[in-house]
PDB file of N, CA and C in Angstrom:
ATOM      1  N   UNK A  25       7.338   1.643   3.479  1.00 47.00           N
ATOM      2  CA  UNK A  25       7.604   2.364   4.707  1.00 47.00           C
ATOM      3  C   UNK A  25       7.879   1.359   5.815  1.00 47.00           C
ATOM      4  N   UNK A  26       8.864   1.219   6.701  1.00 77.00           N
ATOM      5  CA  UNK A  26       8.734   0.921   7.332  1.00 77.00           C
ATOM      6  C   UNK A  26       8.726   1.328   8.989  1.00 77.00           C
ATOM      7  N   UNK A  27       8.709   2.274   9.424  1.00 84.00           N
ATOM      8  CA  UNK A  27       8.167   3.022  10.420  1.00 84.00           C
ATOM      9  C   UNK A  27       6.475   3.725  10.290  1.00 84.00           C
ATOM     10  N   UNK A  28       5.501   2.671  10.665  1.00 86.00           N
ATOM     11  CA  UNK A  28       3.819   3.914  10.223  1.00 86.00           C
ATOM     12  C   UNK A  28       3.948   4.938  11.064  1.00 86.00           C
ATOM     13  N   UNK A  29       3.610   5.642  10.260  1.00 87.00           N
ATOM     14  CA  UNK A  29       2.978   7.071  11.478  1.00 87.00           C
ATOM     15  C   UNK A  29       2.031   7.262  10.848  1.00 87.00           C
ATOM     16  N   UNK A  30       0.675   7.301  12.367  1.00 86.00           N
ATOM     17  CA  UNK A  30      -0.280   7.595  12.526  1.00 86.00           C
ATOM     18  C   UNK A  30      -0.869   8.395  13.731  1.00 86.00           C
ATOM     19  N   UNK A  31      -1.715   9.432  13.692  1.00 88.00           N
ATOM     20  CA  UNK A  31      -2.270  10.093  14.857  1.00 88.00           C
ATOM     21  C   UNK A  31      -1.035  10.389  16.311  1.00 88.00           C
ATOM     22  N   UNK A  32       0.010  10.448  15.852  1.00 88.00           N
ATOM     23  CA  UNK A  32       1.096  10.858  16.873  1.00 88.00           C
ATOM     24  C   UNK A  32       1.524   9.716  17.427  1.00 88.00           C
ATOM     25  N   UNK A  33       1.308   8.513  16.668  1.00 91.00           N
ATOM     26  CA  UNK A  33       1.633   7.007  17.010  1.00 91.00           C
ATOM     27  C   UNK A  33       2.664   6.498  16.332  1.00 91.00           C
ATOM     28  N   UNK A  34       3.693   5.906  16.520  1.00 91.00           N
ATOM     29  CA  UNK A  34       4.238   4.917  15.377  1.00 91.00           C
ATOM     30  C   UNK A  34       4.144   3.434  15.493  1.00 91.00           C
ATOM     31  N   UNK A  35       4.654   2.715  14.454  1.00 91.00           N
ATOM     32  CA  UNK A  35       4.644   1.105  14.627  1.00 91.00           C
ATOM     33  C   UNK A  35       5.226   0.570  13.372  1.00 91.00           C
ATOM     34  N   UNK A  36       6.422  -0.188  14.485  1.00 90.00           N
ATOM     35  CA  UNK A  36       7.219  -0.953  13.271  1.00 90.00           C
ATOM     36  C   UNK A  36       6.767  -1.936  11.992  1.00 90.00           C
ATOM     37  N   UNK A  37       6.765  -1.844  10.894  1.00 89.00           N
ATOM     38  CA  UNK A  37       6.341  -2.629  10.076  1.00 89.00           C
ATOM     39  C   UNK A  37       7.250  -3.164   8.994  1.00 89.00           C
ATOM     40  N   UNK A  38       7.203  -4.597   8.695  1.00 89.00           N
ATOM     41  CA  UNK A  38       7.769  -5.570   7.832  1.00 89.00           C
ATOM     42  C   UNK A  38       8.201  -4.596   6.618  1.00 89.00           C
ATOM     43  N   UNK A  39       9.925  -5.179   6.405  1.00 86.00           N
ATOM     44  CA  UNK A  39      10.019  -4.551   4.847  1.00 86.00           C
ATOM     45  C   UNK A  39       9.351  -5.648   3.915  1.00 86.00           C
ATOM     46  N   UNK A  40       9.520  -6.642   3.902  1.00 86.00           N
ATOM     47  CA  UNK A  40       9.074  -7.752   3.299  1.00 86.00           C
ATOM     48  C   UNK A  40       8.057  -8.844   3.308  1.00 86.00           C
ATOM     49  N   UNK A  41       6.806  -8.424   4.269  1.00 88.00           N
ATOM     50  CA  UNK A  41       5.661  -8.865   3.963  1.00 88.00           C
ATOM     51  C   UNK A  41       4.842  -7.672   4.615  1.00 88.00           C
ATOM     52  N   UNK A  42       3.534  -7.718   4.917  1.00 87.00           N
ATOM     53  CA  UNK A  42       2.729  -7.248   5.398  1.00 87.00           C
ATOM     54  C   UNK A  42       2.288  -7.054   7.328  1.00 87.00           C
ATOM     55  N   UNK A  43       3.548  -8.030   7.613  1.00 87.00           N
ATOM     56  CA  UNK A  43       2.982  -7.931   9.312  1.00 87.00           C
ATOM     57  C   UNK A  43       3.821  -6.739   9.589  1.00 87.00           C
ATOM     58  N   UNK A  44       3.152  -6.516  10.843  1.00 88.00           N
ATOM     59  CA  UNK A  44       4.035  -5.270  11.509  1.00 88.00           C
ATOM     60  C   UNK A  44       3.816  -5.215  13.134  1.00 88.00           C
ATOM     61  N   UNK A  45       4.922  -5.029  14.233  1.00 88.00           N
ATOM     62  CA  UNK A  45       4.717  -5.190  15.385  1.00 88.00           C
ATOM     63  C   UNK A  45       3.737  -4.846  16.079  1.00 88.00           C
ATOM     64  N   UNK A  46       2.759  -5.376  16.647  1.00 89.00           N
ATOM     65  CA  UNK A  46       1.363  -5.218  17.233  1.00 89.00           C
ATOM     66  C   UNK A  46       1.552  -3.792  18.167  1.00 89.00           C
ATOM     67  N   UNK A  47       2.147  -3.777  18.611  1.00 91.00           N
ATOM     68  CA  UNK A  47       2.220  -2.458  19.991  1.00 91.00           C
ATOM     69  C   UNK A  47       2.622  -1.063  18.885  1.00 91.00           C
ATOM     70  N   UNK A  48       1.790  -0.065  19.266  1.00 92.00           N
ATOM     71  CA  UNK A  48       2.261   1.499  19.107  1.00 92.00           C
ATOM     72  C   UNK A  48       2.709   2.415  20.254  1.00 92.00           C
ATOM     73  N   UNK A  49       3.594   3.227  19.596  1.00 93.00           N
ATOM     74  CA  UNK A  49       4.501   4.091  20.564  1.00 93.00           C
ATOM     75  C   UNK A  49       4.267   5.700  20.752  1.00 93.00           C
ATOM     76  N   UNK A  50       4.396   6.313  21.428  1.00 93.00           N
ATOM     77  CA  UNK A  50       4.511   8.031  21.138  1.00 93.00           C
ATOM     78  C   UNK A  50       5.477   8.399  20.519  1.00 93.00           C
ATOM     79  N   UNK A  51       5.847   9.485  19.602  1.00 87.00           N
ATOM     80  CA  UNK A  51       7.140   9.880  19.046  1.00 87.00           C
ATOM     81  C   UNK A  51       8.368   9.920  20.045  1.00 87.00           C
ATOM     82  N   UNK A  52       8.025  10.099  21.393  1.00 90.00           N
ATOM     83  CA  UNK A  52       9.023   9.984  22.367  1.00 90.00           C
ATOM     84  C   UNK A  52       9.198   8.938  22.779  1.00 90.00           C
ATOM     85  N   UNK A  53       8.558   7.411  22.638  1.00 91.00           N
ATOM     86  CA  UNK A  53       9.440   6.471  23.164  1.00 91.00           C
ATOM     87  C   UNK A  53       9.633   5.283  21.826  1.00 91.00           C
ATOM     88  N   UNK A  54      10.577   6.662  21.183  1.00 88.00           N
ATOM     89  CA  UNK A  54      11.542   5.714  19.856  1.00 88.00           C
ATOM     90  C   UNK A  54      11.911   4.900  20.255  1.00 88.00           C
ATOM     91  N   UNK A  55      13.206   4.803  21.210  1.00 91.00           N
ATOM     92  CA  UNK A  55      14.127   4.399  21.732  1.00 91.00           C
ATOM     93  C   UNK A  55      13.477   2.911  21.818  1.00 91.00           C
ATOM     94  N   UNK A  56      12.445   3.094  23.186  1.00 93.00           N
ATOM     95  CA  UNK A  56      11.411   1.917  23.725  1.00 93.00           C
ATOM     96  C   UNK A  56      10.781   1.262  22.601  1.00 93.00           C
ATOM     97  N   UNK A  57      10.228   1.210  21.495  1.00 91.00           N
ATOM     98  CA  UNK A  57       9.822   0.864  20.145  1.00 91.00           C
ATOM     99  C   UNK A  57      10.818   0.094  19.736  1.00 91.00           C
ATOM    100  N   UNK A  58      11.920   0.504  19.306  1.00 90.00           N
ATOM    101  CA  UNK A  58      12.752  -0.424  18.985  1.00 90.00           C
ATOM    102  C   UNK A  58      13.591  -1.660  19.424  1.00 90.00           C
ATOM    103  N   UNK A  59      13.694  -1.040  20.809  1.00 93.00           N
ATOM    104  CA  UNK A  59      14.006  -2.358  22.089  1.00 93.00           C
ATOM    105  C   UNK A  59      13.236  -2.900  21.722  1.00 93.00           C
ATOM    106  N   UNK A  60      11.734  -3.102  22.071  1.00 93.00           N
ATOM    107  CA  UNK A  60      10.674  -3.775  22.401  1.00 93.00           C
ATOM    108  C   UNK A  60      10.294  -5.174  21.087  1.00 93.00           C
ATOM    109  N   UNK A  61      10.660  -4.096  19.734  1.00 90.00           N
ATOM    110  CA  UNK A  61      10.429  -5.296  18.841  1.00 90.00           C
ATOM    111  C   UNK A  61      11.825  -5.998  18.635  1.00 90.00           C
ATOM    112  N   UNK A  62      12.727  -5.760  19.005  1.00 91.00           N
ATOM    113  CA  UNK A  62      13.986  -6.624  19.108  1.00 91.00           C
ATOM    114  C   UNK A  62      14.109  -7.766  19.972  1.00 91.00           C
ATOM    115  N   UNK A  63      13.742  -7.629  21.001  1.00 93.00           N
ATOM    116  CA  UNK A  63      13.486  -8.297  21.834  1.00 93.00           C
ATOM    117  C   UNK A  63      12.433  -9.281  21.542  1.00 93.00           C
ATOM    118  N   UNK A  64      11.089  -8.744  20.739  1.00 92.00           N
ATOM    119  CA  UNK A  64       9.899 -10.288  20.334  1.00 92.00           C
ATOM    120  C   UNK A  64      10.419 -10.371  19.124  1.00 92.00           C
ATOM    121  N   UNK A  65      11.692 -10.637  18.376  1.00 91.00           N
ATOM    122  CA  UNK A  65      12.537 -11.255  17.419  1.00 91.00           C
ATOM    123  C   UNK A  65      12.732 -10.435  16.312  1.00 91.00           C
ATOM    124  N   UNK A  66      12.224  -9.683  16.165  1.00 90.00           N
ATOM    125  CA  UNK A  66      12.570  -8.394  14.831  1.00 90.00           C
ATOM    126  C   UNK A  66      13.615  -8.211  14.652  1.00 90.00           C
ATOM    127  N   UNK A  67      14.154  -7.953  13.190  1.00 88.00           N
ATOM    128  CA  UNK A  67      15.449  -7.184  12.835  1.00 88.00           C
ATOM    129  C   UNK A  67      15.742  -6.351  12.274  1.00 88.00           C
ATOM    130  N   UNK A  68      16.200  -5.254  13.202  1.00 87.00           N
ATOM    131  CA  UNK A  68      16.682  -3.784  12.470  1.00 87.00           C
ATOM    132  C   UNK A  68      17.642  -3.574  12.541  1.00 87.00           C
ATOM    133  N   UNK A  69      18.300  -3.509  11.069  1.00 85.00           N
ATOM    134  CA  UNK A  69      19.379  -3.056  11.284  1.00 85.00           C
ATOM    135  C   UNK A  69      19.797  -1.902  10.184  1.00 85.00           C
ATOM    136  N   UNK A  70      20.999  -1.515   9.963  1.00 84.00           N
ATOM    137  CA  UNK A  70      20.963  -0.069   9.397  1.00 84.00           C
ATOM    138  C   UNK A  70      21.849  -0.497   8.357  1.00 84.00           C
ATOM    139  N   UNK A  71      21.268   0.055   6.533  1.00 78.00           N
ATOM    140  CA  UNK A  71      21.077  -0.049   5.339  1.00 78.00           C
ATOM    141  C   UNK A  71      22.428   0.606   4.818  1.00 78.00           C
ATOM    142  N   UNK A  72      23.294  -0.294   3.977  1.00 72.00           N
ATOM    143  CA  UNK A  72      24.471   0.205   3.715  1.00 72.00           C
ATOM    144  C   UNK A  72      23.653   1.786   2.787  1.00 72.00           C
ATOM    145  N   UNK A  73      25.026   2.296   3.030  1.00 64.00           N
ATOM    146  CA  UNK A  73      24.290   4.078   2.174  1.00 64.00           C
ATOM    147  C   UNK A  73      24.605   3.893   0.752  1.00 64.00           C
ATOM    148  N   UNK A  74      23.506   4.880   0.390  1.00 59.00           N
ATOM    149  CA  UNK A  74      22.918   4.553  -1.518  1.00 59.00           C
ATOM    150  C   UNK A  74      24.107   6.045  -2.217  1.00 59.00           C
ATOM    151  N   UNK A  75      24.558   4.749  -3.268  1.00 54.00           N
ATOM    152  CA  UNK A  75      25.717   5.703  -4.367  1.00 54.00           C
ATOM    153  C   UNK A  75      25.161   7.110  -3.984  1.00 54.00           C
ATOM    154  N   UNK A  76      26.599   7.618  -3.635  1.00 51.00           N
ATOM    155  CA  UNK A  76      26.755   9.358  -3.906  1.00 51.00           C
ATOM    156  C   UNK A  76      26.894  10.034  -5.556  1.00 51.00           C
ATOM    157  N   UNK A  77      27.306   9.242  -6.203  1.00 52.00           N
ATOM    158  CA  UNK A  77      27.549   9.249  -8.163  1.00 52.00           C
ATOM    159  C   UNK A  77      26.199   9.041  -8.430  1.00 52.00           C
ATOM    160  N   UNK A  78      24.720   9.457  -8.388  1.00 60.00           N
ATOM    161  CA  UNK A  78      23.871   9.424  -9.307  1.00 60.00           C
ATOM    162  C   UNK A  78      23.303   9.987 -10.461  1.00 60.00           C
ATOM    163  N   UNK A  79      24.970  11.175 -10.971  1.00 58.00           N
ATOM    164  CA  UNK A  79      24.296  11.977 -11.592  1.00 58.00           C
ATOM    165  C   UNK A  79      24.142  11.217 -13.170  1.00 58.00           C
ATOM    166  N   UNK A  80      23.441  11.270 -13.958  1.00 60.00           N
ATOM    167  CA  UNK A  80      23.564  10.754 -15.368  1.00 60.00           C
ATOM    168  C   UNK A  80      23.816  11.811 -16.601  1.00 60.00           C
ATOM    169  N   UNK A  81      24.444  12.725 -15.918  1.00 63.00           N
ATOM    170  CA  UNK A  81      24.334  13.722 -17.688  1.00 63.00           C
ATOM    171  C   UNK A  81      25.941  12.866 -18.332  1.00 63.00           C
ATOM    172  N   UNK A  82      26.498  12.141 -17.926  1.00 64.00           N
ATOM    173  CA  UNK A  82      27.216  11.754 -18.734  1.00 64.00           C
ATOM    174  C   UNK A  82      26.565  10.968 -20.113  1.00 64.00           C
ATOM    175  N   UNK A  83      25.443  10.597 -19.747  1.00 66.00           N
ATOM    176  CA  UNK A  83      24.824   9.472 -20.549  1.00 66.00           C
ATOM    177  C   UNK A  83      23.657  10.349 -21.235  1.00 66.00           C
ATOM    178  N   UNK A  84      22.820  11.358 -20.491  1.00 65.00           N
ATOM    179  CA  UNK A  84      21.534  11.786 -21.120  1.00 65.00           C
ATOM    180  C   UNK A  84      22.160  13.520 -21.345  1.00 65.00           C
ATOM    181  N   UNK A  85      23.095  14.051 -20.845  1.00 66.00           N
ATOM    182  CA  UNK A  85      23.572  15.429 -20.977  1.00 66.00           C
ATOM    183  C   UNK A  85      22.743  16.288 -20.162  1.00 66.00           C
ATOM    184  N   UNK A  86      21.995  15.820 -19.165  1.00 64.00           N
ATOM    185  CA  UNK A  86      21.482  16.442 -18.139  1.00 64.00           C
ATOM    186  C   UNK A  86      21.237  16.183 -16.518  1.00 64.00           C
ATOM    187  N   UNK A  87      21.087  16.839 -15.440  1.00 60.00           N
ATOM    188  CA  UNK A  87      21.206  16.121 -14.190  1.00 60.00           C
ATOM    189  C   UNK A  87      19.850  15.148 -14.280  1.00 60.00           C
ATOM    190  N   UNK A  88      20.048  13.886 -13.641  1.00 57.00           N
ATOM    191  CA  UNK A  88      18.643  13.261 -12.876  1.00 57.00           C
ATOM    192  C   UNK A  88      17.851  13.751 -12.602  1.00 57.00           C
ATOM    193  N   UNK A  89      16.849  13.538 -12.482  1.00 58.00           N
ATOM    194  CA  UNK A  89      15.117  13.926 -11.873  1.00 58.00           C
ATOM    195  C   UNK A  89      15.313  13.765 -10.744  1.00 58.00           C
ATOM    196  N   UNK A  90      15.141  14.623  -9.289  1.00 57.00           N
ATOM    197  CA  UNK A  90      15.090  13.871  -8.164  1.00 57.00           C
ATOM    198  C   UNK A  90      13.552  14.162  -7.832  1.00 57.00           C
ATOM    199  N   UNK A  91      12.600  14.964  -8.177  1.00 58.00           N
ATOM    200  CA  UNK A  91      11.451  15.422  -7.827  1.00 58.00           C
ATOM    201  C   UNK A  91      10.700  14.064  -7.814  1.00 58.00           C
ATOM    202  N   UNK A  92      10.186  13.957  -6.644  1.00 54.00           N
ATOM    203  CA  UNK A  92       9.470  12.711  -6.432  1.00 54.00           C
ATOM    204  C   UNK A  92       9.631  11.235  -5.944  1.00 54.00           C
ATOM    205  N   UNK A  93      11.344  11.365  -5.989  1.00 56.00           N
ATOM    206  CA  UNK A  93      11.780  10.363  -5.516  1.00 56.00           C
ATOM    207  C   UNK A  93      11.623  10.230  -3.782  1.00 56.00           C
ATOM    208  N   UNK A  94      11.746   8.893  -3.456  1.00 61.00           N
ATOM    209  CA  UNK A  94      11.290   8.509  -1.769  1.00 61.00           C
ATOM    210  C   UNK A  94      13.056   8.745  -1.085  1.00 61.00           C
ATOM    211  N   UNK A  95      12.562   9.211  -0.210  1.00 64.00           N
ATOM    212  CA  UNK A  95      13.800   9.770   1.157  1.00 64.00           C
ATOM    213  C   UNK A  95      14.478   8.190   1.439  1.00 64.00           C
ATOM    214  N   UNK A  96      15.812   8.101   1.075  1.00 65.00           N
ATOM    215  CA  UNK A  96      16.109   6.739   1.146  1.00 65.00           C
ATOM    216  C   UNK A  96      16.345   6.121   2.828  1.00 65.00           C
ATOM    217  N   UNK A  97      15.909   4.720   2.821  1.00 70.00           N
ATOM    218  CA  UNK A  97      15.772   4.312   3.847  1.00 70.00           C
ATOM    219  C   UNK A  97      16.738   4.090   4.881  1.00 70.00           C
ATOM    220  N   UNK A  98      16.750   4.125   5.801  1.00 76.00           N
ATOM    221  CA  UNK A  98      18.626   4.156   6.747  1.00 76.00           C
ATOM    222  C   UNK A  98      18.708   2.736   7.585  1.00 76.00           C
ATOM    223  N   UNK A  99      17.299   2.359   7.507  1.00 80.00           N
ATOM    224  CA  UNK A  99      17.409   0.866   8.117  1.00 80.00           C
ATOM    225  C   UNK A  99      15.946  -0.103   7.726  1.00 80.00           C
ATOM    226  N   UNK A 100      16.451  -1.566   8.229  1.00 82.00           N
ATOM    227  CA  UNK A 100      15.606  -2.544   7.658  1.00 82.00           C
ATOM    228  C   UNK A 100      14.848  -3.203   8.287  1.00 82.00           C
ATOM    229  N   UNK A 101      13.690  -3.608   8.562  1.00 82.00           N
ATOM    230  CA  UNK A 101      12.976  -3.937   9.213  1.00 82.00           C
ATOM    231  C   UNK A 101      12.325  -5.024   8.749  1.00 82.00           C
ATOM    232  N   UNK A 102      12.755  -6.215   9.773  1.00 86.00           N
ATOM    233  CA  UNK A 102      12.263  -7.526   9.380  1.00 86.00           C
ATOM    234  C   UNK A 102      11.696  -8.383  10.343  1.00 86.00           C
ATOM    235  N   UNK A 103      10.113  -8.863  10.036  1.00 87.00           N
ATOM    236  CA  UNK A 103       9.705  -8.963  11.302  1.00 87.00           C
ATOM    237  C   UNK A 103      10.353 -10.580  11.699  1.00 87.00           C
ATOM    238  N   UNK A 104       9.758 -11.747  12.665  1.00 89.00           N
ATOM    239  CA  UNK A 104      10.310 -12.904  13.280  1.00 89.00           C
ATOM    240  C   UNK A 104      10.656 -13.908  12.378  1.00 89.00           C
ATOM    241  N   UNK A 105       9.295 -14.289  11.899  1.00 87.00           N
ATOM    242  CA  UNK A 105       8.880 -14.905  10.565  1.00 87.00           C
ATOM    243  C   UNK A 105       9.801 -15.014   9.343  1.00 87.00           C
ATOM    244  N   UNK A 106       9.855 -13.761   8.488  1.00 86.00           N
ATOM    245  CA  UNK A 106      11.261 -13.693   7.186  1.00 86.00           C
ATOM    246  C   UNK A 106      12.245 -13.639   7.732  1.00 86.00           C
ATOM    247  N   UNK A 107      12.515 -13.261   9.109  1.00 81.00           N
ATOM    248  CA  UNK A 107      14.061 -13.220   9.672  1.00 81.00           C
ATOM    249  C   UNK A 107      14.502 -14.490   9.439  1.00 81.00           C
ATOM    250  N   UNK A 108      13.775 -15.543   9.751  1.00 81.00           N
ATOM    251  CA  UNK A 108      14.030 -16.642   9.987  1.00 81.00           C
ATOM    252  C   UNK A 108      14.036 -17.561   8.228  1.00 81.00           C
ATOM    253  N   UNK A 109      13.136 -16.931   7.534  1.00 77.00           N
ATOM    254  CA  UNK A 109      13.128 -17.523   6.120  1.00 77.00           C
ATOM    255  C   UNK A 109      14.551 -16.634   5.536  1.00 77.00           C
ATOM    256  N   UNK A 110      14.958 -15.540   5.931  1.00 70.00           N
ATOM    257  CA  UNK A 110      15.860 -15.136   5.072  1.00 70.00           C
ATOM    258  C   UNK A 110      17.425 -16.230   5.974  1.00 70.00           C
ATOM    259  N   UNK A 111      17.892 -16.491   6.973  1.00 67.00           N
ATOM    260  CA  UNK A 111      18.404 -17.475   7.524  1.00 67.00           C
ATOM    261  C   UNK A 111      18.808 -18.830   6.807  1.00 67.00           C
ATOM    262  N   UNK A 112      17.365 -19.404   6.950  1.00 67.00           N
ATOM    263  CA  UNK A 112      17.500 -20.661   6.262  1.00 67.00           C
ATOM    264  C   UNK A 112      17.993 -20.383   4.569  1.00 67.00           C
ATOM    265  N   UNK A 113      17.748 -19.611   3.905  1.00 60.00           N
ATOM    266  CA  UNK A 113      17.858 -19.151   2.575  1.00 60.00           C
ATOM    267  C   UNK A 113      16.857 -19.759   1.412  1.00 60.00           C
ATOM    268  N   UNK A 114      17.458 -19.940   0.164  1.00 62.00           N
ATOM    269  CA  UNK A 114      16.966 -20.607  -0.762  1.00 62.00           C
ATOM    270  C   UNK A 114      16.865 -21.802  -0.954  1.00 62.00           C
ATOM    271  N   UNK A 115      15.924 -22.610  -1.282  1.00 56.00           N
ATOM    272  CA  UNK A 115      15.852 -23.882  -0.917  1.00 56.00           C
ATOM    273  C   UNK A 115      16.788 -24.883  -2.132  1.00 56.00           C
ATOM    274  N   UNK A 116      17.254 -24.041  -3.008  1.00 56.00           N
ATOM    275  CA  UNK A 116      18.742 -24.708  -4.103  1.00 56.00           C
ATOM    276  C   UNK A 116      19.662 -24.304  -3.683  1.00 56.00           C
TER     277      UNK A 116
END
């Protein structure tokens, strides 16, 4: 997840480690939430969209399972820290 919601609160959190922006927001100041961690170096940005072709009965002769699957994500959230390790890259 990377948006928590809690108690009518939200707060941005890392796709790729465990930190997540210290400050929480009301559902009404989305907008302000997302400025705010952009600004102390975060990066959000928005997730190319996931294949429209997922059906598989070509292969199993029936549609996919979708029951249970997670609501796909529309953007990425990376806090100062990996922004900066994904940058530099791989060290080969």
């Amino acid at each position: 997840m990377t948006i928590a919601h809690h108690e009518n609160r939200n707060q941005v959190t890392c796709d790729t480690c465990p930190a997540s922006y210290p400050n929480t927001y009301a559902a009404d100041d989305w907008s302000a939430m997302i400025a705010d961690a952009k600004v102390a170096g975060w990066s959000i940005r928005k997730t190319m969209p996931a294949a429209l072709d997922r059906d598989t009965s070509d292969l199993f002769g029936a549609a996919p399972r979708m029951a249970g699957s997670d609501k796909p994500q529309t953007h990425i959230h990376t806090c100062p820290d990996c922004a900066k390790a994904q940058q530099k890259g791989p060290l080969l």
